[in-house]
mmCIF file of C-alpha atoms in Angstrom:
data_model
loop_
_atom_site.group_PDB
_atom_site.id
_atom_site.type_symbol
_atom_site.label_atom_id
_atom_site.label_comp_id
_atom_site.label_asym_id
_atom_site.label_seq_id
_atom_site.Cartn_x
_atom_site.Cartn_y
_atom_site.Cartn_z
ATOM 1 C CA LEU T 1 0.048 -0.207 -0.490
ATOM 2 C CA HIS T 2 3.374 1.940 0.696
ATOM 3 C CA GLY T 3 5.185 3.217 -2.538
ATOM 4 C CA GLU T 4 8.860 2.174 -3.016
ATOM 5 C CA GLY T 5 11.318 4.421 -1.025
ATOM 6 C CA ASP T 6 8.987 4.314 1.692
ATOM 7 C CA PRO T 7 10.868 3.251 5.162
ATOM 8 C CA LEU T 8 7.597 0.236 5.299
ATOM 9 C CA THR T 9 8.674 -1.224 2.411
ATOM 10 C CA ALA T 10 11.449 -2.470 3.899
ATOM 11 C CA ARG T 11 9.703 -4.030 5.899
ATOM 12 C CA PRO T 12 8.431 -8.152 5.128
ATOM 13 C CA ARG T 13 4.695 -7.396 4.023
ATOM 14 C CA GLY T 14 3.200 -8.986 6.487
ATOM 15 C CA LEU T 15 4.603 -6.385 9.022
ATOM 16 C CA ARG T 16 3.537 -3.579 6.368
ATOM 17 C CA GLU T 17 0.129 -4.151 6.348
ATOM 18 C CA LEU T 18 0.164 -3.962 10.361
ATOM 19 C CA ASP T 19 1.999 -1.170 10.367
ATOM 20 C CA GLU T 20 -1.514 -0.059 8.008
ATOM 21 C CA ILE T 21 -3.707 -0.620 9.941
ATOM 22 C CA ASP T 22 -1.958 0.182 12.883
ATOM 23 C CA ALA T 23 -2.302 4.241 11.208
ATOM 24 C CA VAL T 24 -5.545 3.747 10.498
ATOM 25 C CA PHE T 25 -7.129 2.161 13.521
ATOM 26 C CA GLY T 26 -4.684 5.115 15.031
ATOM 27 C CA ALA T 27 -5.910 8.350 12.939
ATOM 28 C CA LEU T 28 -9.649 6.601 14.239
ATOM 29 C CA ALA T 29 -9.393 6.460 17.673
ATOM 30 C CA ASN T 30 -9.957 9.996 17.862
ATOM 31 C CA GLU T 31 -13.515 11.544 17.828
ATOM 32 C CA HIS T 32 -12.871 14.943 15.908
ATOM 33 C CA ARG T 33 -10.961 12.584 13.042
ATOM 34 C CA ARG T 34 -13.508 10.733 12.436
ATOM 35 C CA HIS T 35 -16.321 13.679 11.937
ATOM 36 C CA ILE T 36 -13.749 14.800 9.611
ATOM 37 C CA LEU T 37 -13.761 12.004 7.686
ATOM 38 C CA VAL T 38 -17.576 11.820 7.540
ATOM 39 C CA THR T 39 -17.334 15.575 6.927
ATOM 40 C CA LEU T 40 -15.746 14.970 3.532
ATOM 41 C CA GLN T 41 -17.719 12.166 2.748
ATOM 42 C CA ALA T 42 -20.705 13.991 3.041
ATOM 43 C CA ARG T 43 -19.214 16.729 1.269
ATOM 44 C CA GLY T 44 -18.245 14.684 -1.925
ATOM 45 C CA GLY T 45 -14.822 13.738 -0.666
ATOM 46 C CA ALA T 46 -13.410 16.951 -1.142
ATOM 47 C CA MET T 47 -12.673 20.392 1.146
ATOM 48 C CA THR T 48 -9.903 22.796 1.507
ATOM 49 C CA ALA T 49 -8.810 22.941 4.875
ATOM 50 C CA GLY T 50 -10.640 26.231 5.575
ATOM 51 C CA GLU T 51 -13.648 25.227 4.662
ATOM 52 C CA LEU T 52 -12.998 21.773 7.060
ATOM 53 C CA ALA T 53 -12.236 23.555 10.193
ATOM 54 C CA ASP T 54 -14.625 26.482 9.371
ATOM 55 C CA ARG T 55 -16.776 23.262 10.742
ATOM 56 C CA PHE T 56 -15.139 22.446 14.088
ATOM 57 C CA SER T 57 -14.971 24.386 16.936
ATOM 58 C CA HIS T 58 -11.407 23.484 17.687
ATOM 59 C CA THR T 59 -8.376 26.090 16.800
ATOM 60 C CA TRP T 60 -6.981 26.221 13.474
ATOM 61 C CA SER T 61 -3.789 24.426 14.830
ATOM 62 C CA THR T 62 -5.958 21.270 16.232
ATOM 63 C CA THR T 63 -7.881 21.028 12.613
ATOM 64 C CA THR T 64 -4.253 20.620 11.002
ATOM 65 C CA ARG T 65 -3.046 18.410 13.277
ATOM 66 C CA HIS T 66 -5.886 15.891 12.839
ATOM 67 C CA LEU T 67 -5.094 16.281 9.015
ATOM 68 C CA GLN T 68 -2.091 15.662 9.102
ATOM 69 C CA ARG T 69 -2.516 12.800 11.790
ATOM 70 C CA LEU T 70 -5.738 11.556 8.353
ATOM 71 C CA GLU T 71 -2.529 12.672 6.150
ATOM 72 C CA ALA T 72 -0.236 10.177 7.919
ATOM 73 C CA ALA T 73 -2.367 7.196 7.783
ATOM 74 C CA GLY T 74 -3.266 7.566 4.197
ATOM 75 C CA LEU T 75 -6.746 8.640 4.518
ATOM 76 C CA VAL T 76 -6.552 11.777 2.818
ATOM 77 C CA HIS T 77 -4.352 13.170 0.599
ATOM 78 C CA VAL T 78 -3.874 17.043 -0.259
ATOM 79 C CA GLU T 79 -3.214 19.018 -3.002
ATOM 80 C CA VAL T 80 -1.593 22.277 -2.812
ATOM 81 C CA ALA T 81 -2.559 25.107 -4.927
ATOM 82 C CA GLY T 82 -1.121 28.046 -3.578
ATOM 83 C CA ARG T 83 -2.206 29.312 0.130
ATOM 84 C CA GLN T 84 -4.855 26.871 -0.032
ATOM 85 C CA ARG T 85 -5.070 22.937 0.692
ATOM 86 C CA ARG T 86 -7.710 20.785 -0.130
ATOM 87 C CA TYR T 87 -7.851 17.353 0.926
ATOM 88 C CA THR T 88 -9.944 14.497 -0.537
ATOM 89 C CA LEU T 89 -10.582 11.233 1.589
ATOM 90 C CA ASP T 90 -9.402 8.506 0.357
ATOM 91 C CA ALA T 91 -12.482 5.674 1.323
ATOM 92 C CA ASP T 92 -10.760 2.915 -1.050
ATOM 93 C CA HIS T 93 -7.692 2.812 1.663
ATOM 94 C CA LEU T 94 -10.251 2.614 4.360
ATOM 95 C CA ARG T 95 -11.934 -0.006 3.538
ATOM 96 C CA ARG T 96 -8.736 -1.849 2.301
ATOM 97 C CA THR T 97 -6.982 -1.671 4.954
ATOM 98 C CA THR T 98 -10.483 -2.463 7.532
ATOM 99 C CA ALA T 99 -11.461 -5.634 5.477
ATOM 100 C CA ALA T 100 -7.693 -6.560 6.003
ATOM 101 C CA PHE T 101 -8.186 -6.433 9.625
ATOM 102 C CA LEU T 102 -11.216 -7.816 9.967
ATOM 103 C CA GLY T 103 -10.132 -10.767 7.522
ATOM 104 C CA VAL T 104 -8.124 -12.493 10.228
ATOM 105 C CA PHE T 105 -11.119 -12.728 12.009
ATOM 106 C CA GLY T 106 -13.526 -14.087 9.132
ATOM 107 C CA GLY T 107 -15.643 -11.325 8.311
#
């Protein structure tokens, strides 16, 4: 799931998959990050950082940290255009990773 040159690719495949599962579930562990993902889904899958920040009562820096954590987990991708950052939901990555975890239990 990670590309060439990524430090995780040096690990055996099974361990890389566990790392990805840990990253995704770590990101999902926070209610604000889950809310960001649901908001992105409800708004067509993409929003600017400003649009997202306007939806939440916490500070801009807190929103930015949540978005960075979601990006690090591969759940959102960011496009930078000038001073604007547009975040796009990667629902496929979320589905694949959670399915891989549930598959361990026959789900």
